[in-house]
C-alpha cells in the first residue's frame, strides 16, 4: 500500500500569509495528502474562533500551534520584536512538533515534506536538519520575490546599500520583460527606522540562502499575470491563483468571523453597481483619512459595501469616527461589516469595482472575478502590486494624496466617476479574468505545474 504523504505547513504569522497556505493545504487534502498546519498560538486561537459552525476544516486538516515567543498581550504589529522572538523560539518548537508526529507514527506515516512560507526560511533549515523534503511557498507576486532574490545585485549596482537604504531613486527594471520597479516600493524600504530596515534586509539575505535547499519553490501566481518574473526565475513554479472557488469550497484561515449578511444585501443591489471597500488585515487609517473616505463614498452617490475591521483606526473606536449623521444620510445605499467573505463578495454580480489596499490575495481574487480596481496601497508589496494593476494590466486607477498626505473626498469621488465612466477598465478586467481562469483549468499552465508538484509529493 502506498503511504499517504504527510505534510507539515508553516505560514508566516500574518493574515495575508495564512490564507493562501491554508488554501494550498485544502487543495492538497483534496489530492489525498494529510496536512498538519502549524500556526503561532496567537493566530491559531483567532483562526479557531473565526471558523463557522458548518466549517469542516478541522476534520480535514490537523490544526496545531507553537508559541511565537511573545506574551499574549504583547504588540504583534511591532515587527522587529516579533521577528526577533520568532527566530529565538519557533525553530526549536517546530522541530518538537515534527519529532512528536514522527514518534507517534510508524515509518510510513511520518512527516514526508514541509511546505514553508519563504519568509520563514529558518523552517527550511529545521527540515534540512531532520532530512525531510522541503518546499518554499511564496504567497505574493513573483516579481516581489524576484526583487528579494536580486538584493545582492541591487547592492552591487549601487541602487541600495548593504543596510537596505536607497542610494538611487530612479525606477529600475530587474529584467527587460518586467515592469519598472521603484526602489522605495521594495519590502525593506517601507521601514523608515534604519535598524528595522537592516533587520529585514538581513532576513531577506538569509531566506535567499535557505531557499537554495528547497526542492521546489511554488508561487501563488500565474504565468499569464507575470510572464517576465517567471522567465527571469524559472525555478519558481506558478501554481495559482489558489482560490476556494476553483476548489468548489470555502476559504478558511480567517482571523475574524466573516459577516455573511452582506451577501443578502448584495442580492438586493443591481448588477455592476456596488463599490466594495476593504483594506485587508494590516492597513491602519487615522481619523482624518477615515472621515475623508466616508465623505468620498457619500459624495459619490454610489452603492458601497465597506469592511471596517476592529483595528482599522489608529486613534479611536470606529463607531465614533464616522462623520456626524453619515449613517443616517447613507441609509440603505451603504452596508458596513467588520469582516466579509471576500471571495464570495468579489464573485457577486452586483460588484462593480474594488477599492483595495492591493494585497496580493485581494489582487488575484479581484482579477479572477473580472473586477476593476481603485488602488489604495498601504505597505510593502502592495505598492508594487498597484503598478501591475494600473500600469501593466491597466485594470484600475490609483489615488493622489493632497499636500497634507491625505486622499481627499473629491479625489475619491472623481476617481470613482472616472472608473465607472470608462467601460475599457471592465473590458480589460474581463480579458485578464479569462486568461487567469484558463491557467487553473485542465491543460492550463498553473494546472499543469500543480499536477507535476502533486506527482512529486506522492512519489515520496
CSV table of C-alpha atoms in Angstrom, one decimal:
chain,number,residue,atom,x,y,z
A,1,UNK,CA,0.0,0.0,0.0
A,2,UNK,CA,1.3,3.5,-1.0
A,3,UNK,CA,1.8,5.6,2.2
A,4,UNK,CA,-0.3,8.8,2.4
A,5,UNK,CA,2.0,11.9,2.1
A,6,UNK,CA,2.1,13.7,5.5
A,7,UNK,CA,2.9,17.4,5.0
A,8,UNK,CA,3.7,20.0,7.7
A,9,UNK,CA,2.7,23.5,6.5
A,10,UNK,CA,4.1,26.6,8.2
A,11,UNK,CA,2.8,30.1,7.3
A,12,UNK,CA,4.3,33.4,8.2
A,13,UNK,CA,2.1,34.7,11.1
A,14,UNK,CA,0.0,37.3,9.2
A,15,UNK,CA,-3.5,37.1,7.7
A,16,UNK,CA,-2.3,37.5,4.1
A,17,UNK,CA,0.1,34.6,4.5
A,18,UNK,CA,-2.1,32.2,6.5
A,19,UNK,CA,-5.0,32.3,4.0
A,20,UNK,CA,-3.2,31.2,0.8
A,21,UNK,CA,-1.2,28.5,2.6
A,22,UNK,CA,-4.4,27.2,4.1
A,23,UNK,CA,-5.9,27.2,0.6
A,24,UNK,CA,-3.0,25.2,-0.7
A,25,UNK,CA,-3.3,22.8,2.2
A,26,UNK,CA,-7.0,22.2,1.4
A,27,UNK,CA,-6.1,21.6,-2.3
A,28,UNK,CA,-3.5,19.0,-1.1
A,29,UNK,CA,-6.1,17.3,1.1
A,30,UNK,CA,-8.3,17.0,-1.9
A,31,UNK,CA,-5.4,15.3,-3.7
A,32,UNK,CA,-5.2,12.7,-0.9
A,33,UNK,CA,-2.5,14.2,1.4
A,34,UNK,CA,-2.5,14.5,5.2
A,35,UNK,CA,-1.8,18.1,6.5
A,36,UNK,CA,-0.6,19.3,9.8
A,37,UNK,CA,-0.9,23.1,9.8
A,38,UNK,CA,1.3,25.0,12.3
A,39,UNK,CA,0.2,28.5,13.3
A,40,UNK,CA,1.5,30.6,16.0
A,41,UNK,CA,-0.5,30.2,19.2
A,42,UNK,CA,-1.9,33.7,19.0
A,43,UNK,CA,-3.1,33.2,15.4
A,44,UNK,CA,-4.3,29.6,16.0
A,45,UNK,CA,-6.8,30.9,18.6
A,46,UNK,CA,-8.1,33.5,16.2
A,47,UNK,CA,-8.5,31.0,13.3
A,48,UNK,CA,-10.3,28.5,15.5
A,49,UNK,CA,-12.6,31.3,16.9
A,50,UNK,CA,-13.4,32.5,13.4
A,51,UNK,CA,-14.3,29.1,11.9
A,52,UNK,CA,-18.1,28.9,11.4
A,53,UNK,CA,-20.1,26.1,12.9
A,54,UNK,CA,-20.6,24.4,9.5
A,55,UNK,CA,-16.9,24.5,8.7
A,56,UNK,CA,-15.3,21.1,8.4
A,57,UNK,CA,-11.7,22.4,8.1
A,58,UNK,CA,-10.7,20.7,11.4
A,59,UNK,CA,-11.9,17.4,10.1
A,60,UNK,CA,-9.7,17.7,7.0
A,61,UNK,CA,-6.6,19.3,8.5
A,62,UNK,CA,-4.8,18.9,11.8
A,63,UNK,CA,-4.5,22.5,13.2
A,64,UNK,CA,-1.7,22.8,15.7
A,65,UNK,CA,0.2,25.7,17.3
A,66,UNK,CA,3.6,26.7,18.6
A,67,UNK,CA,4.5,29.9,20.6
A,68,UNK,CA,5.8,32.9,18.6
A,69,UNK,CA,7.9,34.0,21.6
A,70,UNK,CA,5.7,37.0,22.6
A,71,UNK,CA,3.4,37.2,25.5
A,72,UNK,CA,-0.4,37.2,25.0
A,73,UNK,CA,-0.7,41.0,25.4
A,74,UNK,CA,2.4,42.0,23.5
A,75,UNK,CA,2.1,44.0,20.3
A,76,UNK,CA,2.5,41.8,17.2
A,77,UNK,CA,2.5,44.8,14.9
A,78,UNK,CA,5.9,45.6,16.3
A,79,UNK,CA,7.6,43.6,13.5
A,80,UNK,CA,11.1,44.0,15.0
A,81,UNK,CA,10.1,42.5,18.3
A,82,UNK,CA,8.0,39.8,16.6
A,83,UNK,CA,10.8,38.8,14.1
A,84,UNK,CA,13.4,38.5,16.9
A,85,UNK,CA,11.0,36.4,19.1
A,86,UNK,CA,10.1,34.1,16.2
A,87,UNK,CA,13.8,33.4,15.4
A,88,UNK,CA,14.6,32.6,19.0
A,89,UNK,CA,11.6,30.4,19.9
A,90,UNK,CA,9.9,28.9,16.8
A,91,UNK,CA,12.7,26.7,15.2
A,92,UNK,CA,13.0,24.6,18.4
A,93,UNK,CA,9.2,24.3,18.8
A,94,UNK,CA,8.7,23.3,15.1
A,95,UNK,CA,11.3,20.6,15.5
A,96,UNK,CA,9.5,19.3,18.6
A,97,UNK,CA,6.2,19.1,16.6
A,98,UNK,CA,7.8,17.2,13.7
A,99,UNK,CA,9.6,14.8,16.1
A,100,UNK,CA,6.3,14.2,18.0
A,101,UNK,CA,4.5,13.4,14.8
A,102,UNK,CA,7.3,11.0,13.7
A,103,UNK,CA,7.5,9.3,17.1
A,104,UNK,CA,3.7,8.7,17.2
A,105,UNK,CA,3.6,7.4,13.6
A,106,UNK,CA,5.1,4.3,12.0
A,107,UNK,CA,7.9,5.0,9.5
A,108,UNK,CA,5.4,5.2,6.6
A,109,UNK,CA,3.2,7.8,8.2
A,110,UNK,CA,5.8,10.2,9.5
A,111,UNK,CA,6.3,13.7,8.0
A,112,UNK,CA,7.3,13.3,4.4
A,113,UNK,CA,7.6,17.0,3.4
A,114,UNK,CA,7.4,20.5,4.9
A,115,UNK,CA,5.8,23.5,3.0
A,116,UNK,CA,7.2,26.7,4.4
A,117,UNK,CA,6.4,30.3,3.8
A,118,UNK,CA,9.5,31.6,2.1
A,119,UNK,CA,9.6,34.5,4.7
A,120,UNK,CA,10.2,31.8,7.3
A,121,UNK,CA,13.4,30.4,5.8
A,122,UNK,CA,14.6,29.1,9.2
A,123,UNK,CA,11.9,26.4,8.9
A,124,UNK,CA,13.6,25.1,5.8
A,125,UNK,CA,16.8,24.8,8.0
A,126,UNK,CA,14.8,22.7,10.5
A,127,UNK,CA,13.5,20.4,7.8
A,128,UNK,CA,17.0,20.0,6.3
A,129,UNK,CA,18.4,19.1,9.7
A,130,UNK,CA,15.7,16.4,10.0
A,131,UNK,CA,16.3,15.2,6.5
A,132,UNK,CA,12.8,16.0,5.3
A,133,UNK,CA,11.9,17.2,1.8
A,134,UNK,CA,11.4,20.9,1.5
A,135,UNK,CA,9.1,23.2,-0.4
A,136,UNK,CA,9.2,27.0,-0.2
A,137,UNK,CA,5.8,28.7,-0.8
A,138,UNK,CA,5.7,32.3,-1.9
A,139,UNK,CA,2.2,33.7,-1.3
A,140,UNK,CA,2.7,37.0,-3.2
A,141,UNK,CA,3.6,38.2,-6.7
A,142,UNK,CA,6.6,36.5,-8.3
A,143,UNK,CA,8.0,40.0,-9.1
A,144,UNK,CA,8.4,40.8,-5.4
A,145,UNK,CA,10.2,37.5,-4.8
A,146,UNK,CA,12.4,38.5,-7.8
A,147,UNK,CA,13.3,41.8,-6.0
A,148,UNK,CA,14.3,39.8,-2.9
A,149,UNK,CA,16.4,37.4,-4.9
A,150,UNK,CA,18.1,40.4,-6.5
A,151,UNK,CA,19.3,42.0,-3.2
A,152,UNK,CA,23.0,41.3,-3.8
A,153,UNK,CA,22.8,42.7,-7.4
A,154,UNK,CA,20.9,45.8,-6.2
A,155,UNK,CA,23.7,46.4,-3.7
A,156,UNK,CA,26.5,45.7,-6.3
A,157,UNK,CA,24.8,48.1,-8.7
A,158,UNK,CA,24.6,50.9,-6.1
A,159,UNK,CA,20.8,51.0,-6.0
A,160,UNK,CA,20.7,50.3,-2.3
A,161,UNK,CA,23.4,50.0,0.4
A,162,UNK,CA,24.1,46.8,2.4
A,163,UNK,CA,21.6,48.0,5.0
A,164,UNK,CA,18.8,48.5,2.5
A,165,UNK,CA,18.9,52.3,2.3
A,166,UNK,CA,18.0,53.7,-1.1
A,167,UNK,CA,21.0,55.3,-2.9
A,168,UNK,CA,19.4,55.8,-6.4
A,169,UNK,CA,15.8,56.9,-6.6
A,170,UNK,CA,15.1,56.2,-10.2
A,171,UNK,CA,12.9,53.3,-11.3
A,172,UNK,CA,14.7,50.1,-12.3
A,173,UNK,CA,13.9,47.0,-14.4
A,174,UNK,CA,15.1,43.7,-13.0
A,175,UNK,CA,14.8,42.3,-16.5
A,176,UNK,CA,13.7,43.8,-19.8
A,177,UNK,CA,10.4,42.0,-19.7
A,178,UNK,CA,9.5,43.1,-16.2
A,179,UNK,CA,7.7,46.3,-15.2
A,180,UNK,CA,9.7,49.2,-13.8
A,181,UNK,CA,10.1,48.9,-10.0
A,182,UNK,CA,10.6,51.9,-7.8
A,183,UNK,CA,13.3,51.2,-5.1
A,184,UNK,CA,11.0,52.8,-2.5
A,185,UNK,CA,8.4,50.1,-3.1
A,186,UNK,CA,10.8,47.2,-2.1
A,187,UNK,CA,9.6,45.5,1.1
A,188,UNK,CA,12.5,46.6,3.2
A,189,UNK,CA,12.3,50.2,2.1
A,190,UNK,CA,8.9,50.6,3.8
A,191,UNK,CA,10.6,50.9,7.2
A,192,UNK,CA,11.8,54.4,8.0
A,193,UNK,CA,13.7,53.1,11.0
A,194,UNK,CA,17.2,52.1,9.8
A,195,UNK,CA,17.6,49.3,12.4
A,196,UNK,CA,14.3,47.7,11.3
A,197,UNK,CA,15.3,48.1,7.6
A,198,UNK,CA,18.7,46.5,8.2
A,199,UNK,CA,17.0,43.6,10.1
A,200,UNK,CA,14.5,43.0,7.2
A,201,UNK,CA,17.3,43.0,4.5
A,202,UNK,CA,19.4,40.6,6.6
A,203,UNK,CA,16.3,38.4,6.8
A,204,UNK,CA,15.9,38.6,3.0
A,205,UNK,CA,19.5,37.6,2.5
A,206,UNK,CA,19.2,34.7,5.0
A,207,UNK,CA,16.0,33.5,3.3
A,208,UNK,CA,17.8,33.7,-0.1
A,209,UNK,CA,20.4,31.3,1.2
A,210,UNK,CA,17.9,29.0,2.9
A,211,UNK,CA,15.7,28.7,-0.1
A,212,UNK,CA,18.6,27.1,-2.1
A,213,UNK,CA,17.9,23.9,-0.1
A,214,UNK,CA,14.3,23.7,-1.2
A,215,UNK,CA,13.2,21.0,-3.6
A,216,UNK,CA,10.5,23.3,-5.0
A,217,UNK,CA,9.7,27.0,-4.9
A,218,UNK,CA,6.0,27.4,-5.6
A,219,UNK,CA,4.2,30.7,-6.1
A,220,UNK,CA,0.5,31.8,-5.7
A,221,UNK,CA,0.5,33.4,-9.2
A,222,UNK,CA,0.1,32.6,-12.8
A,223,UNK,CA,2.5,32.8,-15.8
A,224,UNK,CA,-0.2,34.8,-17.6
A,225,UNK,CA,-0.1,37.5,-14.8
A,226,UNK,CA,3.7,38.0,-14.7
A,227,UNK,CA,5.5,36.3,-17.6
A,228,UNK,CA,8.6,38.5,-17.1
A,229,UNK,CA,9.2,37.5,-13.5
A,230,UNK,CA,8.7,33.7,-14.2
A,231,UNK,CA,11.0,33.9,-17.2
A,232,UNK,CA,13.7,35.5,-15.1
A,233,UNK,CA,13.4,32.9,-12.3
A,234,UNK,CA,12.4,29.6,-14.0
A,235,UNK,CA,13.0,27.8,-10.7
A,236,UNK,CA,9.9,29.5,-9.3
A,237,UNK,CA,6.8,27.4,-10.2
A,238,UNK,CA,3.4,29.2,-10.7
A,239,UNK,CA,0.5,27.1,-9.3
A,240,UNK,CA,-2.1,29.9,-8.7
A,241,UNK,CA,-4.2,31.7,-8.1
A,242,UNK,CA,-5.2,29.3,-5.3
A,243,UNK,CA,-8.8,30.2,-4.8
A,244,UNK,CA,-11.5,28.3,-2.9
A,245,UNK,CA,-13.9,28.9,-5.7
A,246,UNK,CA,-11.6,26.9,-8.1
A,247,UNK,CA,-11.7,24.1,-5.5
A,248,UNK,CA,-15.5,24.4,-5.2
A,249,UNK,CA,-15.2,25.1,-1.5
A,250,UNK,CA,-15.0,27.9,1.0
A,251,UNK,CA,-11.9,29.7,2.2
A,252,UNK,CA,-10.6,29.2,5.7
A,253,UNK,CA,-7.9,30.6,8.0
A,254,UNK,CA,-9.5,34.0,8.7
A,255,UNK,CA,-8.6,35.9,11.8
A,256,UNK,CA,-12.1,37.4,12.2
A,257,UNK,CA,-15.5,35.8,11.8
A,258,UNK,CA,-17.0,36.6,8.3
A,259,UNK,CA,-20.3,38.5,8.3
A,260,UNK,CA,-22.3,36.8,5.5
A,261,UNK,CA,-25.2,39.2,6.0
A,262,UNK,CA,-23.6,41.4,3.3
A,263,UNK,CA,-24.3,38.8,0.7
A,264,UNK,CA,-28.1,39.1,1.3
A,265,UNK,CA,-27.7,42.9,0.9
A,266,UNK,CA,-25.7,42.5,-2.3
A,267,UNK,CA,-28.5,40.3,-3.7
A,268,UNK,CA,-30.8,43.3,-3.5
A,269,UNK,CA,-28.5,45.6,-5.5
A,270,UNK,CA,-28.4,46.0,-9.3
A,271,UNK,CA,-25.6,44.3,-11.3
A,272,UNK,CA,-22.3,46.2,-11.5
A,273,UNK,CA,-23.5,48.9,-9.1
A,274,UNK,CA,-21.6,48.3,-5.8
A,275,UNK,CA,-18.1,49.6,-4.8
A,276,UNK,CA,-16.5,47.0,-2.5
A,277,UNK,CA,-14.2,48.8,0.0
A,278,UNK,CA,-11.7,46.6,2.0
A,279,UNK,CA,-8.2,47.2,3.2
A,280,UNK,CA,-7.1,43.7,4.4
A,281,UNK,CA,-5.8,42.9,7.8
A,282,UNK,CA,-2.9,45.3,8.3
A,283,UNK,CA,-3.8,48.8,6.9
A,284,UNK,CA,-4.4,51.5,9.5
A,285,UNK,CA,-6.2,54.8,8.9
A,286,UNK,CA,-6.2,57.9,11.1
A,287,UNK,CA,-9.5,59.6,11.8
A,288,UNK,CA,-8.9,62.4,9.3
A,289,UNK,CA,-8.4,60.0,6.5
A,290,UNK,CA,-11.2,57.7,7.6
A,291,UNK,CA,-13.6,60.7,7.6
A,292,UNK,CA,-12.5,61.8,4.1
A,293,UNK,CA,-13.1,58.2,2.8
A,294,UNK,CA,-16.6,58.2,4.4
A,295,UNK,CA,-17.4,61.6,2.9
A,296,UNK,CA,-16.0,60.5,-0.5
A,297,UNK,CA,-18.3,57.4,-0.5
A,298,UNK,CA,-21.2,59.7,0.4
A,299,UNK,CA,-20.3,62.3,-2.2
A,300,UNK,CA,-20.1,59.6,-4.9
A,301,UNK,CA,-23.9,58.8,-4.5
A,302,UNK,CA,-23.0,55.2,-5.4
A,303,UNK,CA,-23.8,52.0,-3.5
A,304,UNK,CA,-21.0,50.6,-1.4
A,305,UNK,CA,-20.1,47.7,0.8
A,306,UNK,CA,-17.4,48.8,3.3
A,307,UNK,CA,-15.3,46.5,5.6
A,308,UNK,CA,-14.4,48.4,8.8
A,309,UNK,CA,-12.5,45.8,10.9
A,310,UNK,CA,-12.0,46.4,14.6
A,311,UNK,CA,-8.4,47.8,14.5
A,312,UNK,CA,-8.7,49.8,11.2
A,313,UNK,CA,-8.3,53.2,13.1
A,314,UNK,CA,-5.2,54.4,14.8
A,315,UNK,CA,-6.7,56.6,17.5
A,316,UNK,CA,-10.3,55.8,18.3
A,317,UNK,CA,-13.1,53.2,18.0
A,318,UNK,CA,-14.6,53.2,14.5
A,319,UNK,CA,-18.1,53.8,15.9
A,320,UNK,CA,-17.1,57.4,16.9
A,321,UNK,CA,-15.1,58.1,13.8
A,322,UNK,CA,-17.8,58.4,11.2
A,323,UNK,CA,-18.8,62.0,10.1
A,324,UNK,CA,-21.8,63.2,12.1
A,325,UNK,CA,-25.0,61.9,10.6
A,326,UNK,CA,-23.1,59.9,8.0
A,327,UNK,CA,-25.0,56.6,8.6
A,328,UNK,CA,-28.4,58.3,8.6
A,329,UNK,CA,-27.6,60.1,5.3
A,330,UNK,CA,-26.3,56.9,3.6
A,331,UNK,CA,-29.3,54.8,4.7
A,332,UNK,CA,-29.5,51.5,2.7
A,333,UNK,CA,-27.2,52.8,0.0
A,334,UNK,CA,-24.2,51.6,2.0
A,335,UNK,CA,-23.6,48.5,4.1
A,336,UNK,CA,-20.8,48.2,6.7
A,337,UNK,CA,-19.4,45.0,8.1
A,338,UNK,CA,-16.4,44.1,10.3
A,339,UNK,CA,-15.1,41.3,8.0
A,340,UNK,CA,-16.5,40.0,4.8
A,341,UNK,CA,-16.4,36.6,2.9
A,342,UNK,CA,-14.3,38.4,0.3
A,343,UNK,CA,-14.1,35.7,-2.4
A,344,UNK,CA,-17.9,35.4,-2.4
A,345,UNK,CA,-18.3,39.1,-2.4
A,346,UNK,CA,-16.0,39.7,-5.4
A,347,UNK,CA,-17.8,36.9,-7.3
A,348,UNK,CA,-21.2,38.6,-6.8
A,349,UNK,CA,-22.7,40.1,-9.9
A,350,UNK,CA,-23.6,43.4,-8.1
A,351,UNK,CA,-19.9,44.3,-7.5
A,352,UNK,CA,-18.7,46.9,-9.9
A,353,UNK,CA,-15.2,47.7,-8.5
A,354,UNK,CA,-12.9,47.0,-5.6
A,355,UNK,CA,-11.4,49.9,-3.6
A,356,UNK,CA,-8.5,47.9,-2.3
A,357,UNK,CA,-5.2,48.0,-0.4
A,358,UNK,CA,-3.8,45.8,-3.2
A,359,UNK,CA,-2.6,42.9,-1.1
A,360,UNK,CA,-1.7,40.0,-3.4
A,361,UNK,CA,-4.6,37.8,-2.2
A,362,UNK,CA,-7.1,40.6,-2.8
A,363,UNK,CA,-5.4,41.4,-6.2
A,364,UNK,CA,-5.7,37.8,-7.5
A,365,UNK,CA,-9.2,37.4,-6.1
A,366,UNK,CA,-10.4,40.5,-7.9
A,367,UNK,CA,-8.6,39.7,-11.2
A,368,UNK,CA,-10.1,36.2,-11.1
A,369,UNK,CA,-13.5,37.7,-11.0
A,370,UNK,CA,-13.0,40.4,-13.6
A,371,UNK,CA,-13.5,43.2,-11.2
A,372,UNK,CA,-11.6,46.5,-11.8
A,373,UNK,CA,-9.7,48.4,-9.0
A,374,UNK,CA,-9.4,51.6,-7.2
A,375,UNK,CA,-5.9,51.3,-5.6
A,376,UNK,CA,-5.1,52.4,-2.0
A,377,UNK,CA,-1.9,50.6,-1.1
A,378,UNK,CA,-0.6,50.9,2.4
A,379,UNK,CA,2.6,48.8,2.9
A,380,UNK,CA,5.3,46.5,1.5
A,381,UNK,CA,4.4,44.7,-1.8
A,382,UNK,CA,1.0,46.5,-2.1
A,383,UNK,CA,2.8,49.5,-3.6
A,384,UNK,CA,4.3,47.4,-6.4
A,385,UNK,CA,1.0,45.4,-6.9
A,386,UNK,CA,-0.6,48.8,-7.7
A,387,UNK,CA,1.9,49.2,-10.6
A,388,UNK,CA,0.8,45.9,-12.0
A,389,UNK,CA,-2.9,46.9,-11.7
A,390,UNK,CA,-2.6,50.4,-13.1
A,391,UNK,CA,0.4,50.4,-15.4
A,392,UNK,CA,0.8,46.8,-16.7
A,393,UNK,CA,-2.7,45.2,-16.7
A,394,UNK,CA,-4.4,48.6,-16.8
A,395,UNK,CA,-7.4,47.4,-14.9
A,396,UNK,CA,-7.5,50.2,-12.2
A,397,UNK,CA,-6.7,53.7,-11.1
A,398,UNK,CA,-4.7,55.0,-8.2
A,399,UNK,CA,-5.4,58.0,-5.9
A,400,UNK,CA,-3.3,61.1,-5.4
A,401,UNK,CA,-2.7,62.4,-1.9
A,402,UNK,CA,-3.1,66.2,-1.2
A,403,UNK,CA,-0.5,68.4,0.4
A,404,UNK,CA,-1.3,67.0,3.8
A,405,UNK,CA,-0.7,63.4,2.8
A,406,UNK,CA,-4.5,62.7,2.7
A,407,UNK,CA,-6.6,61.3,-0.1
A,408,UNK,CA,-9.4,63.8,-0.1
A,409,UNK,CA,-13.2,63.2,-0.6
A,410,UNK,CA,-13.2,65.0,-4.0
A,411,UNK,CA,-10.3,62.9,-5.3
A,412,UNK,CA,-12.1,59.7,-4.2
A,413,UNK,CA,-15.4,60.8,-5.9
A,414,UNK,CA,-13.5,61.8,-9.1
A,415,UNK,CA,-11.6,58.5,-9.4
A,416,UNK,CA,-14.9,56.6,-8.9
A,417,UNK,CA,-16.6,58.7,-11.6
A,418,UNK,CA,-13.6,58.1,-14.0
A,419,UNK,CA,-13.6,54.3,-13.4
A,420,UNK,CA,-17.4,54.0,-13.8
A,421,UNK,CA,-17.4,56.3,-16.8
A,422,UNK,CA,-14.9,54.3,-18.8
A,423,UNK,CA,-16.0,50.8,-20.0
A,424,UNK,CA,-12.5,49.9,-21.0
A,425,UNK,CA,-11.4,49.1,-17.4
A,426,UNK,CA,-14.1,46.5,-17.2
A,427,UNK,CA,-13.3,45.1,-20.6
A,428,UNK,CA,-9.6,44.7,-19.8
A,429,UNK,CA,-10.5,43.2,-16.4
A,430,UNK,CA,-12.7,40.6,-18.1
A,431,UNK,CA,-9.9,39.8,-20.6
A,432,UNK,CA,-7.5,39.3,-17.8
A,433,UNK,CA,-10.0,37.1,-15.9
A,434,UNK,CA,-10.3,34.8,-18.9
A,435,UNK,CA,-6.5,34.4,-19.1
A,436,UNK,CA,-6.2,33.7,-15.4
A,437,UNK,CA,-9.2,31.3,-15.3
A,438,UNK,CA,-7.7,29.3,-18.2
A,439,UNK,CA,-4.4,28.9,-16.3
A,440,UNK,CA,-6.0,27.0,-13.5
A,441,UNK,CA,-8.3,24.8,-15.6
A,442,UNK,CA,-7.2,21.5,-17.1
A,443,UNK,CA,-4.4,22.0,-19.6
A,444,UNK,CA,-3.6,25.5,-18.2
A,445,UNK,CA,-0.1,26.5,-17.2
A,446,UNK,CA,-0.8,26.6,-13.4
A,447,UNK,CA,-2.9,23.5,-13.6
A,448,UNK,CA,-0.1,21.5,-15.3
A,449,UNK,CA,2.5,22.8,-12.8
A,450,UNK,CA,0.3,21.9,-9.9
A,451,UNK,CA,-0.1,18.4,-11.3
A,452,UNK,CA,3.7,18.0,-11.6
A,453,UNK,CA,4.0,19.2,-8.0
A,454,UNK,CA,1.4,16.7,-6.7
A,455,UNK,CA,3.2,13.8,-8.6
A,456,UNK,CA,6.5,14.8,-6.8
A,457,UNK,CA,4.7,15.0,-3.4
A,458,UNK,CA,3.2,11.5,-3.9
A,459,UNK,CA,6.4,9.8,-5.2
A,460,UNK,CA,8.0,10.3,-1.8
